[in-house]
Short mmCIF file of C-alpha atoms in Angstrom, two decimals:
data_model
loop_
_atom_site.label_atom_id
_atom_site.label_comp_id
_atom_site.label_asym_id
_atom_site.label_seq_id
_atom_site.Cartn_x
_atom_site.Cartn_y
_atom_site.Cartn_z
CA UNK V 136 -43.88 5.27 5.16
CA UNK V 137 -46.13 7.86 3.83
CA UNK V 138 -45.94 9.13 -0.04
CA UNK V 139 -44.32 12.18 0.35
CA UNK V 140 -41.55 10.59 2.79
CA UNK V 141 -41.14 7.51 0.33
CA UNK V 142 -40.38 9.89 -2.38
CA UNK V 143 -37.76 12.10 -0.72
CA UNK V 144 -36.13 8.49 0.17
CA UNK V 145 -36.20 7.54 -3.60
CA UNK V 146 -34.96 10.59 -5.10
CA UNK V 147 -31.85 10.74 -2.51
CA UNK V 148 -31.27 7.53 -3.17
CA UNK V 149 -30.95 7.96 -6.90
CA UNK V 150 -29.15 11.47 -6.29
CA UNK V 151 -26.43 9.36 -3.86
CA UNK V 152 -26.41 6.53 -6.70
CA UNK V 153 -25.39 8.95 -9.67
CA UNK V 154 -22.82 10.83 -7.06
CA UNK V 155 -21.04 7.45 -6.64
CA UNK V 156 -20.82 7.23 -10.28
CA UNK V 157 -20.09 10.66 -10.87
CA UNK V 158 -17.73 11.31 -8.53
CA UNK V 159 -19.65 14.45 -7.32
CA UNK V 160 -20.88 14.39 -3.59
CA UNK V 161 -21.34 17.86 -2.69
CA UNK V 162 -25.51 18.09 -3.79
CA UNK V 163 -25.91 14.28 -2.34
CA UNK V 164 -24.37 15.36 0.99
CA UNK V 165 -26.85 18.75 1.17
CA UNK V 166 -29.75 16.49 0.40
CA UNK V 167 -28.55 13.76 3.05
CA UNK V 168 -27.61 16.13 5.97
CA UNK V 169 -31.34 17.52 5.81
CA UNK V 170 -33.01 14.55 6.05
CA UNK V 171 -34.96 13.28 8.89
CA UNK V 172 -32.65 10.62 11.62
CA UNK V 173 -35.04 8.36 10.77
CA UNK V 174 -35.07 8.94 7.18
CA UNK V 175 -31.14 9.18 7.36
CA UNK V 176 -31.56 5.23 8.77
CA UNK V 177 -33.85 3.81 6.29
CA UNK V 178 -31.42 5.22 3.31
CA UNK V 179 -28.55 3.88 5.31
CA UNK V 180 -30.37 0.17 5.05
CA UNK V 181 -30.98 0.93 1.31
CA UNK V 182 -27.21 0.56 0.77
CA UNK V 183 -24.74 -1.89 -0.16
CA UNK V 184 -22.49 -2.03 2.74
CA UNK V 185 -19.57 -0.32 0.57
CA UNK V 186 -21.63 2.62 0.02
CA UNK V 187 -23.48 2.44 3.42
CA UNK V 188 -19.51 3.30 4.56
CA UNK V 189 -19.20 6.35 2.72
CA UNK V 190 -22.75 7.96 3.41
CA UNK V 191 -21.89 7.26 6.72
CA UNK V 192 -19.16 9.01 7.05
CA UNK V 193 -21.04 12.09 5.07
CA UNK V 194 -23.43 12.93 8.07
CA UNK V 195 -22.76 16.07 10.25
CA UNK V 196 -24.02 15.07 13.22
CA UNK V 197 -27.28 13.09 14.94
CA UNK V 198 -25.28 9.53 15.14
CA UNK V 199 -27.10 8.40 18.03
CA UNK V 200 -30.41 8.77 16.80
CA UNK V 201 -29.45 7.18 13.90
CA UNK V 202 -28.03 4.47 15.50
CA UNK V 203 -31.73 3.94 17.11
CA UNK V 204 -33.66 4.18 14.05
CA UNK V 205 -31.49 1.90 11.85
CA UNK V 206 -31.71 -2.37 12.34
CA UNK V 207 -30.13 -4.05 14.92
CA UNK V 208 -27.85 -5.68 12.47
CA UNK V 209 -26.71 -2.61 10.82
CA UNK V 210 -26.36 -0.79 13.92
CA UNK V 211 -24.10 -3.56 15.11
CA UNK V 212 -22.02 -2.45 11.43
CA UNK V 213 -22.16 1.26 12.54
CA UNK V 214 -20.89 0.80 15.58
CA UNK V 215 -17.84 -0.51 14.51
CA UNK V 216 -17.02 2.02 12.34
CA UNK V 217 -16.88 4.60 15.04
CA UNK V 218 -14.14 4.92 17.46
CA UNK V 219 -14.73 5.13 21.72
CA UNK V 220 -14.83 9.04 21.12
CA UNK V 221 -17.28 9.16 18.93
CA UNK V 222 -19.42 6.86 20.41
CA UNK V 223 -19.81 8.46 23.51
CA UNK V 224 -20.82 11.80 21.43
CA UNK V 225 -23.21 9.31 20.16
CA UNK V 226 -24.48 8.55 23.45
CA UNK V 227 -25.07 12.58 24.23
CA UNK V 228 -28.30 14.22 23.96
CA UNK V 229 -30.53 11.21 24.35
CA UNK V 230 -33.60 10.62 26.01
CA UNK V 231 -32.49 8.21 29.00
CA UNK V 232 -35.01 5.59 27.48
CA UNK V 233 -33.01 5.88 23.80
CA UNK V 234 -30.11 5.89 25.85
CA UNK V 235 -31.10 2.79 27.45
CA UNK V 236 -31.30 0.77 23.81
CA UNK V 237 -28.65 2.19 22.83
CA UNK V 238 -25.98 1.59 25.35
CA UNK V 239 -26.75 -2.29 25.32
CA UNK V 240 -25.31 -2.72 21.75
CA UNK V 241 -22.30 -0.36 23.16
CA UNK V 242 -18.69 -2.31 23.96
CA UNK V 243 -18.61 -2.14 27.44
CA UNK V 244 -15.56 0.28 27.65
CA UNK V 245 -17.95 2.71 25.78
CA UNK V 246 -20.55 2.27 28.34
CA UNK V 247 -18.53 2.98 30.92
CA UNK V 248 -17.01 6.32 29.50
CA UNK V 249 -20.94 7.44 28.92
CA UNK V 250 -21.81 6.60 32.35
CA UNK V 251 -19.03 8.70 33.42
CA UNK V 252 -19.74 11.74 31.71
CA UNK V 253 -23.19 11.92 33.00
CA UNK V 254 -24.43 13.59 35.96
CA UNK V 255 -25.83 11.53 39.10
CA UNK V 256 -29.57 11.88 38.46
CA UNK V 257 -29.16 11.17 34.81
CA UNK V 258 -27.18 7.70 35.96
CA UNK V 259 -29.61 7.10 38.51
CA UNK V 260 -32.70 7.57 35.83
CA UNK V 261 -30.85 5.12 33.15
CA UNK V 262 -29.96 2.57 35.90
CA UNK V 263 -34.02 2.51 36.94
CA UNK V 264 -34.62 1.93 33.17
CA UNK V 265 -31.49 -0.69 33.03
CA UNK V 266 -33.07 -2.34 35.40
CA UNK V 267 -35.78 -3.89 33.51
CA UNK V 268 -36.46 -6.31 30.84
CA UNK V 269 -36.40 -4.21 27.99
CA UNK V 270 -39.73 -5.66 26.47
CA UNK V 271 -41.56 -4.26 29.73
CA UNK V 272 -43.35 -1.16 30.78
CA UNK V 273 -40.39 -0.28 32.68
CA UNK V 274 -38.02 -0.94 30.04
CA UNK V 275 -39.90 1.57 27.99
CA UNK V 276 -40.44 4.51 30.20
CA UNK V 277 -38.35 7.69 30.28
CA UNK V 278 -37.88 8.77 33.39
CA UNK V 279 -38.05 12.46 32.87
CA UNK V 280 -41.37 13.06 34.40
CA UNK V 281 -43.15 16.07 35.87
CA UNK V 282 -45.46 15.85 38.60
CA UNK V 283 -47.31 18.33 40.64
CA UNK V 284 -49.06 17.39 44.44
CA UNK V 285 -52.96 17.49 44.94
CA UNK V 286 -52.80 20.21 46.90
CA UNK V 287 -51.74 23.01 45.36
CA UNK V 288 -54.30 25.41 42.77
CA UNK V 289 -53.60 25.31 39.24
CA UNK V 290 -52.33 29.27 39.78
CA UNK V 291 -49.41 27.26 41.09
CA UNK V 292 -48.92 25.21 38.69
CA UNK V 293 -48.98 27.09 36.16
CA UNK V 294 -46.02 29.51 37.91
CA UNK V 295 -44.06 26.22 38.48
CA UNK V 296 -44.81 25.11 34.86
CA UNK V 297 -43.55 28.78 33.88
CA UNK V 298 -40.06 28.60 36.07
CA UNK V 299 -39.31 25.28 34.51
CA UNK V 300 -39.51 27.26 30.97
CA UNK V 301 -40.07 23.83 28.86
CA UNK V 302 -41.29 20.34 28.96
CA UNK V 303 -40.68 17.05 28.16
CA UNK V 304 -41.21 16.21 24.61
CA UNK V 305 -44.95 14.46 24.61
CA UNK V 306 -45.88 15.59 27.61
CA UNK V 307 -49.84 16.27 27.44
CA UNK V 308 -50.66 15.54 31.20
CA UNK V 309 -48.84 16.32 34.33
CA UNK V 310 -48.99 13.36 37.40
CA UNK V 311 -50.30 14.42 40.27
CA UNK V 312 -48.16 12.57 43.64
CA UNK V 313 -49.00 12.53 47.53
CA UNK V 314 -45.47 13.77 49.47
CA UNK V 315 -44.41 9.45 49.50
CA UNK V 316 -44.39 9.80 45.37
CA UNK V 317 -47.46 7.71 45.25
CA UNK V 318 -49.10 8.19 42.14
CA UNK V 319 -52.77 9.75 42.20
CA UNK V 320 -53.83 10.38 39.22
CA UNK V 321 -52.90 12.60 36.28
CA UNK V 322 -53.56 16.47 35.30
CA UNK V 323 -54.27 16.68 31.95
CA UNK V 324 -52.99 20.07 30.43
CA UNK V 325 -55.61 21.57 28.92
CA UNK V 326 -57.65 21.53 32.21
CA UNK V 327 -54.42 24.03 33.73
CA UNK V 328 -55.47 26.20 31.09
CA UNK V 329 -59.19 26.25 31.05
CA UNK V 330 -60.08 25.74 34.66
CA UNK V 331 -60.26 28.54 37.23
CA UNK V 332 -56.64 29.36 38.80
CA UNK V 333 -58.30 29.00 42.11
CA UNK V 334 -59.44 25.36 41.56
CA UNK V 335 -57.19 22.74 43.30
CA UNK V 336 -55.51 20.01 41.51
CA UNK V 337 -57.44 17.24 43.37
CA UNK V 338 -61.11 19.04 41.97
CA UNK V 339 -59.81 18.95 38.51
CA UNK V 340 -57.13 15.64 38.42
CA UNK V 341 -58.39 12.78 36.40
CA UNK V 342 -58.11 9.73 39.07
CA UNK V 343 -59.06 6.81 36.89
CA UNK V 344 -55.95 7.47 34.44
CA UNK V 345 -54.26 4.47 33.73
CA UNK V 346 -51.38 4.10 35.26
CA UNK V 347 -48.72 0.35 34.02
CA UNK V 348 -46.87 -1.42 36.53
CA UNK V 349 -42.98 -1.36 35.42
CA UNK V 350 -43.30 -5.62 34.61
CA UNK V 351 -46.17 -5.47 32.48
CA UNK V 352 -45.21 -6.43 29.03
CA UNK V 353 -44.63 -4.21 26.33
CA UNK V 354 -47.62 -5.88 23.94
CA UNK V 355 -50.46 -4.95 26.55
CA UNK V 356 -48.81 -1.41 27.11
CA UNK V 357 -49.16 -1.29 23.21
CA UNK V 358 -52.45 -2.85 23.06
CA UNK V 359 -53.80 -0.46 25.79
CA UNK V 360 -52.40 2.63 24.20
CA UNK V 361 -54.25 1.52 21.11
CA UNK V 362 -57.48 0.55 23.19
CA UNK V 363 -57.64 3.86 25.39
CA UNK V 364 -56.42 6.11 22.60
CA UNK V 365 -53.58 7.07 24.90
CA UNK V 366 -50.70 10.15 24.48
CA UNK V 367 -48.78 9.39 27.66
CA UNK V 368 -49.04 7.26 30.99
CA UNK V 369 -47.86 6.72 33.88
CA UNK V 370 -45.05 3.66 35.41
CA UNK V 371 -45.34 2.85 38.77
CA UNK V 372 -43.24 0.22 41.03
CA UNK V 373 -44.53 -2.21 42.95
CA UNK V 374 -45.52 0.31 45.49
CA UNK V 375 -47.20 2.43 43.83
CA UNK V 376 -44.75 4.56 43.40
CA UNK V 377 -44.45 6.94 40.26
CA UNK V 378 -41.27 5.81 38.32
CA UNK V 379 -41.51 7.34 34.83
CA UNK V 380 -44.20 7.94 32.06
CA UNK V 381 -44.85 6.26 28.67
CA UNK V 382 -44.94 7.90 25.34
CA UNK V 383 -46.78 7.39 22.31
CA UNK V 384 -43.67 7.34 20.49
CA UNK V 385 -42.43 4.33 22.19
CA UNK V 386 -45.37 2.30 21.60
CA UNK V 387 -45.77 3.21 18.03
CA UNK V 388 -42.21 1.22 17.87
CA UNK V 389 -43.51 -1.85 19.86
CA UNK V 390 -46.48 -2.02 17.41
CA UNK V 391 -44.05 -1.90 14.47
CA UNK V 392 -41.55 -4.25 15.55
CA UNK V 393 -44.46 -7.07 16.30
CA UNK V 394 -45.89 -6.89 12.86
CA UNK V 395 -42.26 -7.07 11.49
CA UNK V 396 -41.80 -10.17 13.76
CA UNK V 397 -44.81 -11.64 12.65
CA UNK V 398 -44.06 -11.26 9.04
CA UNK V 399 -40.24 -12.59 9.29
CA UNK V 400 -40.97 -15.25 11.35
CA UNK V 401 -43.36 -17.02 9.00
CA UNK V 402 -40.68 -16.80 6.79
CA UNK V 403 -38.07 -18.21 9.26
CA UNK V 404 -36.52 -14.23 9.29
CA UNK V 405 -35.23 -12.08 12.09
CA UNK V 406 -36.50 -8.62 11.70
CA UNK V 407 -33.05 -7.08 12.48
CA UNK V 408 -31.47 -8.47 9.37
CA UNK V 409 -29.39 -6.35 7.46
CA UNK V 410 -31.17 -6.17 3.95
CA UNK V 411 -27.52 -6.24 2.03
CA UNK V 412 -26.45 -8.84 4.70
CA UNK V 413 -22.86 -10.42 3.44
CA UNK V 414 -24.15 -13.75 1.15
CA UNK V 415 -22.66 -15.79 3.07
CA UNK V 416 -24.18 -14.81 6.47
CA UNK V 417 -27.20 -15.23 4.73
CA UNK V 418 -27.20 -18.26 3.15
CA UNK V 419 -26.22 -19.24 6.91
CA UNK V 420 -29.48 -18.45 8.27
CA UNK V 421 -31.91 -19.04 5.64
CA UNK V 422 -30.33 -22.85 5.58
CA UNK V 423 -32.04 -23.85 9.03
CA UNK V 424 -34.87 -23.11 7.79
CA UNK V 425 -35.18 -24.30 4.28
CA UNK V 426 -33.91 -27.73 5.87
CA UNK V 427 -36.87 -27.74 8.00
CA UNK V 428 -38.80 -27.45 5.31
CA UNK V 429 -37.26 -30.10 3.60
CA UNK V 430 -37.95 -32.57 6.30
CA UNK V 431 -41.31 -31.85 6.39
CA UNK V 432 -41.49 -32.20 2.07
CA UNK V 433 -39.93 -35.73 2.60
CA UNK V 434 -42.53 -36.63 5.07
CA UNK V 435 -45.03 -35.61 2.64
CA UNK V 436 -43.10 -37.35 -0.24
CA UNK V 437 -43.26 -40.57 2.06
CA UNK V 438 -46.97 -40.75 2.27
CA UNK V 439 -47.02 -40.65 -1.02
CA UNK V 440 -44.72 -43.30 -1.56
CA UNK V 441 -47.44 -45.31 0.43
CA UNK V 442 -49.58 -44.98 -2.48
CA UNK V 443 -47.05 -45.99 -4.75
CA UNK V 444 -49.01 -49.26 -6.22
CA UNK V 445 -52.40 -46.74 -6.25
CA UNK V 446 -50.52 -43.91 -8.46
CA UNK V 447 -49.11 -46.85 -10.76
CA UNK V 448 -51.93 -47.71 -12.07
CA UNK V 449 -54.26 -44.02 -11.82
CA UNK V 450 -51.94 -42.27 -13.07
CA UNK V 451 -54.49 -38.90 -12.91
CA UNK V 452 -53.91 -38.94 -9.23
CA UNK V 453 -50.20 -37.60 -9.30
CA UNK V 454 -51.83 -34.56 -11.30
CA UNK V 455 -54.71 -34.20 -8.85
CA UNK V 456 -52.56 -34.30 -5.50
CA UNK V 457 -51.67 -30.44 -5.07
CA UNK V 458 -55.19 -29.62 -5.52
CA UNK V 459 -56.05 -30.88 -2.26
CA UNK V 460 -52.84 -29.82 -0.68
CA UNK V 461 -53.12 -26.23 -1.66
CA UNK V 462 -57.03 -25.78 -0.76
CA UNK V 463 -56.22 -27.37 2.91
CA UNK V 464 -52.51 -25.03 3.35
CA UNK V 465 -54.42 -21.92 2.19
CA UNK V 466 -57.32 -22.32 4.41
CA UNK V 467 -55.45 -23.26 7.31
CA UNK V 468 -52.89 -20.20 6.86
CA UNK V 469 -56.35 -18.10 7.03
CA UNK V 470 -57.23 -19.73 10.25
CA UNK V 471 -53.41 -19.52 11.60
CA UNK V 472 -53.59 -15.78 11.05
CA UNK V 473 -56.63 -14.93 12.62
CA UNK V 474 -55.78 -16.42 15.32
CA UNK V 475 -52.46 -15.46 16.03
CA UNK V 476 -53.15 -12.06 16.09
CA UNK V 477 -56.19 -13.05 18.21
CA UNK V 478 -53.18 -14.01 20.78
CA UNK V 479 -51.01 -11.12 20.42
CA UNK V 480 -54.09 -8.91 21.08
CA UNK V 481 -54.82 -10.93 23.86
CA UNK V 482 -58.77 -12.12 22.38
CA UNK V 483 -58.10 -15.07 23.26
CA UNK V 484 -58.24 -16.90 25.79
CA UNK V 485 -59.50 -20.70 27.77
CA UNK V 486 -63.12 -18.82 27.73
CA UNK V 487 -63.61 -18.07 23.97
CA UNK V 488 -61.42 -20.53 22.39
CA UNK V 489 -63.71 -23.59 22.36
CA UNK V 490 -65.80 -21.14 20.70
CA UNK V 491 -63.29 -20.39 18.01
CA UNK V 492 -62.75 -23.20 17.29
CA UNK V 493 -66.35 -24.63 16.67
CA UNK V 494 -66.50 -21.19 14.64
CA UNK V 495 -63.43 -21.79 12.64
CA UNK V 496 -64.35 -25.59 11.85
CA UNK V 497 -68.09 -24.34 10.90
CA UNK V 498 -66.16 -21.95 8.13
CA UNK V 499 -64.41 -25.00 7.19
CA UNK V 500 -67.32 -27.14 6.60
CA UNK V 501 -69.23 -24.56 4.47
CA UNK V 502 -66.13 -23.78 2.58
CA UNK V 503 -64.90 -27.64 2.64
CA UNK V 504 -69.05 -27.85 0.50
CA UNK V 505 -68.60 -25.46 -1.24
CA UNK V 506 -65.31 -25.79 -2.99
CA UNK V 507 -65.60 -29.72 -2.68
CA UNK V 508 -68.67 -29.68 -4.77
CA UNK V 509 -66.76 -27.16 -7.54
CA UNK V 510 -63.39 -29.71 -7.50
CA UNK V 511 -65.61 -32.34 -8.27
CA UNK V 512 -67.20 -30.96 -11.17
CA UNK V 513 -64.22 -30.12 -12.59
CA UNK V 514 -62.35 -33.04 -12.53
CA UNK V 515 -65.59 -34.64 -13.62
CA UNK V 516 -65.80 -32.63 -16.69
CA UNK V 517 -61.96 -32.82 -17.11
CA UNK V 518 -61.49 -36.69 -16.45
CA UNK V 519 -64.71 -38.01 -17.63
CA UNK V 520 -64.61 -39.77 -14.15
CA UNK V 521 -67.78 -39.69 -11.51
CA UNK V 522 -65.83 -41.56 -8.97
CA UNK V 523 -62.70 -39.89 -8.75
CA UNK V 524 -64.92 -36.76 -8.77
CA UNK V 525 -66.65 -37.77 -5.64
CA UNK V 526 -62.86 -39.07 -3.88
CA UNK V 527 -61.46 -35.38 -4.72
CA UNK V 528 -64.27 -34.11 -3.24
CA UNK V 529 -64.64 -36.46 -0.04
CA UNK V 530 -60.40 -34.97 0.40
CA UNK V 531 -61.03 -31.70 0.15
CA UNK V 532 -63.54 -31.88 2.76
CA UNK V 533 -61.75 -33.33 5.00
CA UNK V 534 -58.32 -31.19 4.52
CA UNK V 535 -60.28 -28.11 5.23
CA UNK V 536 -61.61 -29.42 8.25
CA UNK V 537 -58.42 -30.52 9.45
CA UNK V 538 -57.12 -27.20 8.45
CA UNK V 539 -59.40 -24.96 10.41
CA UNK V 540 -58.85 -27.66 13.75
CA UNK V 541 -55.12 -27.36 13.14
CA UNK V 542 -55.34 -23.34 12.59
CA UNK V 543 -56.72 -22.84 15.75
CA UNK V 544 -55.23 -25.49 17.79
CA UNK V 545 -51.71 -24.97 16.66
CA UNK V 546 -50.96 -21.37 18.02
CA UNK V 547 -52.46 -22.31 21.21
CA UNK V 548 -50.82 -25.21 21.78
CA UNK V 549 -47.38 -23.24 20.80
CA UNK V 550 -48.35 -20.31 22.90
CA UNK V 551 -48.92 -22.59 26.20
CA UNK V 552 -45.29 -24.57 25.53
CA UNK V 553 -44.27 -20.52 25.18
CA UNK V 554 -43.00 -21.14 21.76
CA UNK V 555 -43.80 -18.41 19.11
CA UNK V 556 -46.91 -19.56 16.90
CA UNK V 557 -45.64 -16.90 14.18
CA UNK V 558 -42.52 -18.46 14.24
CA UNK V 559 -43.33 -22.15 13.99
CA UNK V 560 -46.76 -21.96 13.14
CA UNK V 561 -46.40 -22.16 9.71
CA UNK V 562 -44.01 -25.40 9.07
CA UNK V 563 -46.09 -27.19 11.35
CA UNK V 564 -49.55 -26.38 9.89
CA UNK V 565 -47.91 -27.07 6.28
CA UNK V 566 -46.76 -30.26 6.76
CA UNK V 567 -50.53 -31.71 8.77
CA UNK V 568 -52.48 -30.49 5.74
CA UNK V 569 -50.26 -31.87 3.45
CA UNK V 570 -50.33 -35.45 5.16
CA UNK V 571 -53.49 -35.08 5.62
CA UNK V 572 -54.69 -34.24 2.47
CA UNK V 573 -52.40 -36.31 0.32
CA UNK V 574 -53.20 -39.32 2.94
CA UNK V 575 -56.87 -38.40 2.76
CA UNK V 576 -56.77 -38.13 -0.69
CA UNK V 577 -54.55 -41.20 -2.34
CA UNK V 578 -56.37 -43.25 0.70
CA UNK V 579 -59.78 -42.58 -0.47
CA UNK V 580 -58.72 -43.42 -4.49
CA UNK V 581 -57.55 -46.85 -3.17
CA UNK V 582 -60.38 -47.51 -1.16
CA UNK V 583 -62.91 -46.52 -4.05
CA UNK V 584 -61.08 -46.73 -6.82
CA UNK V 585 -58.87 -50.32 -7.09
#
């Protein structure tokens, strides 16, 4: 969120804070009603949900896009604050691919009574959309296209452009369709405004635009946006046929809820969760994972216990163990990183990752050197020891080794068995340097050392 926006959030928060406190609401609900939708819904997740109530109930009008902006989990709290009537004046206004999120987290009644209230071509554009997986091309598009054929001069256009008297919002390029609503190509606006009125729409139509079949998945539409440096495209079926465009808009939101999946699920998070979440409900969720966590610190805790007779009698080893633990998690969590963002950008793939990974496990030997050689010296120094210098050393080398084969192997191994590498990436890279390195470790000091 920029500065500026940041700071308008802040300051109504602490004007809404005193007003609770105070008593007096008037100046809090001026300063709330002329906010942004968007800035409306990141206040709204600010908020305890007994205040999150009454600010609710403060706002004038622009539910719906409220309802889009905010988390799924507090939109699910919203929406049960508001009766059928209300809902459905929710539901009015919105861009049929809004609508289309929005209606899924509706109770079905509600649905129905939207549906109802629309007019044919509007149902018919939300059921294309309804149609498809919402993580897809198709489940992104909004249907409110304009297209012009390839025959016509750009003097017509430009009348037709003039009788419709406005366009959709983000529309910088018209599609250009044969008479079967094949797409062709599209007709970027600024050429209808610099080109000769005379010139036909085929002599000026850019044919190599991309165009995204409705399946293709939302994370390539995103990446390709991103790649192309794209405002709008097209959505075609499996015919060719022109279905409905793509907005930059739309794939700004794909782009933001990946990172935010990313970051949560490292952390065994949802993304949708509802930051003042009732304690219980989240001690709920956060328990799964902690206890997977736990299983893999007893199976850490057992190799050690291996060692028991070894850490009896070198007692220095207990204080050396997270040394070589910690060097091996960090390096690996590099690796993990790199690569799974590698996958989500699709970089990639059977060609290149052999590659990576003789890359990745050349990083780890310099770095395994490098830092092996400084460990050593300073347990040296520390412990007045040469020998147990050399085994800390002769560990750390070989965690970061294993930690740069099991950073790159991991995510691809999870992506193939299509389980999320972001997800369970980390617990399973965790617990194979810490075996590894403790094992590596209190192995070597009983070899070398007893």
């Amino acid at each position: 969120m920029p500065d500026a926006a940041l700071q308008t959030q802040n300051q109504t928060l602490k004007v809404i804070s005193e007003a609770f406190k105070t008593g007096t609401m008037q100046r809090a609900r001026r300063m709330l009603n002329a906010l942004h939708p968007a800035e409306i819904a990141n206040l709204l997740e600010a908020l305890p949900h007994s205040q999150r109530i009454i600010v609710w109930n403060m706002l004038d009008s622009d539910d719906g896009e409220i309802l889009l902006n905010v988390g799924e989990e507090v939109r699910s709290g919203l929406i049960r604050l508001m009766d059928s009537e209300a809902l459905v004046a929710a539901t009015e206004g919105l861009e049929i691919d809004d609508l289309a999120d929005l209606l899924v987290d509706l109770p079905h009644t509600v649905t129905q009574q939207a549906l109802a209230s629309m007019d044919h071509q509007d149902r018919q554009r939300l059921e294309a959309v309804l149609s498809y997986d919402e993580n897809t091309a198709g489940g992104l598009m909004n249907t409110d296209v304009v297209t012009v054929r390839h025959d016509v001069t750009l003097d017509v256009v430009l009348r037709y452009l003039r009788s419709r008297g406005a366009l959709p919002d983000g529309t910088d390029s018209l599609f250009v369709v044969d008479r079967y609503e094949r797409y062709i190509g599209a007709l970027p606006l600024s050429k209808v405004l610099t080109s000769k009125p005379t010139n036909l729409v085929r002599d000026v139509l850019e044919d190599d635009a991309r165009a995204f079949d409705a399946n293709t998945e939302a994370s390539l539409v995103a990446k390709s946006f991103e790649d192309l440096d794209l405002v709008s495209a097209a959505v075609v079926d499996e015919d060719n046929k022109l279905i409905g465009r793509i907005t930059v808009d739309d794939v700004v939101d794909v782009i933001r809820e990946e990172a935010e999946h990313s970051v949560f699920s490292m952390a065994g998070l949802s993304e949708e969760e509802d930051l003042f979440a009732p304690v219980v409900a989240s001690t709920q969720r956060r328990t799964v994972w902690l206890g997977v966590n736990l299983l893999t610190a007893f199976l850490a805790a057992w190799v050690i216990s291996l060692f028991q007779v070894t850490l009896e009698k070198i007692i220095v080893l207990a204080i050396l163990i997270p040394v070589v633990a910690s060097m091996g998690g960090i390096a690996g969590f590099q690796t993990l990183t790199l690569v799974i963002r590698g996958l989500a950008l699709g970089q990639i793939g059977r060609s290149n990752s052999k590659l990576l990974l003789f890359k990745e496990l050349a990083v780890g030997f310099l770095n395994g050197m490098t830092w092996a050689i400084i460990v050593a010296l300073i347990v040296v120094l520390w412990f007045k020891d040469l020998k147990m210098g050399g085994v800390i050393a002769a560990a750390t080398m070989a965690n970061l080794l294993c930690a740069a084969l099991a950073g790159v192997s991991i995510p691809v191994i999870l992506r193939n068995l299509n389980i999320d590498p972001a997800l369970a990436g980390g617990v399973i890279l965790t617990t194979i340097t810490d075996v590894i390195g403790i094992f590596a470790f209190l192995g070597l000091a009983t070899w070398m050392l007893l």
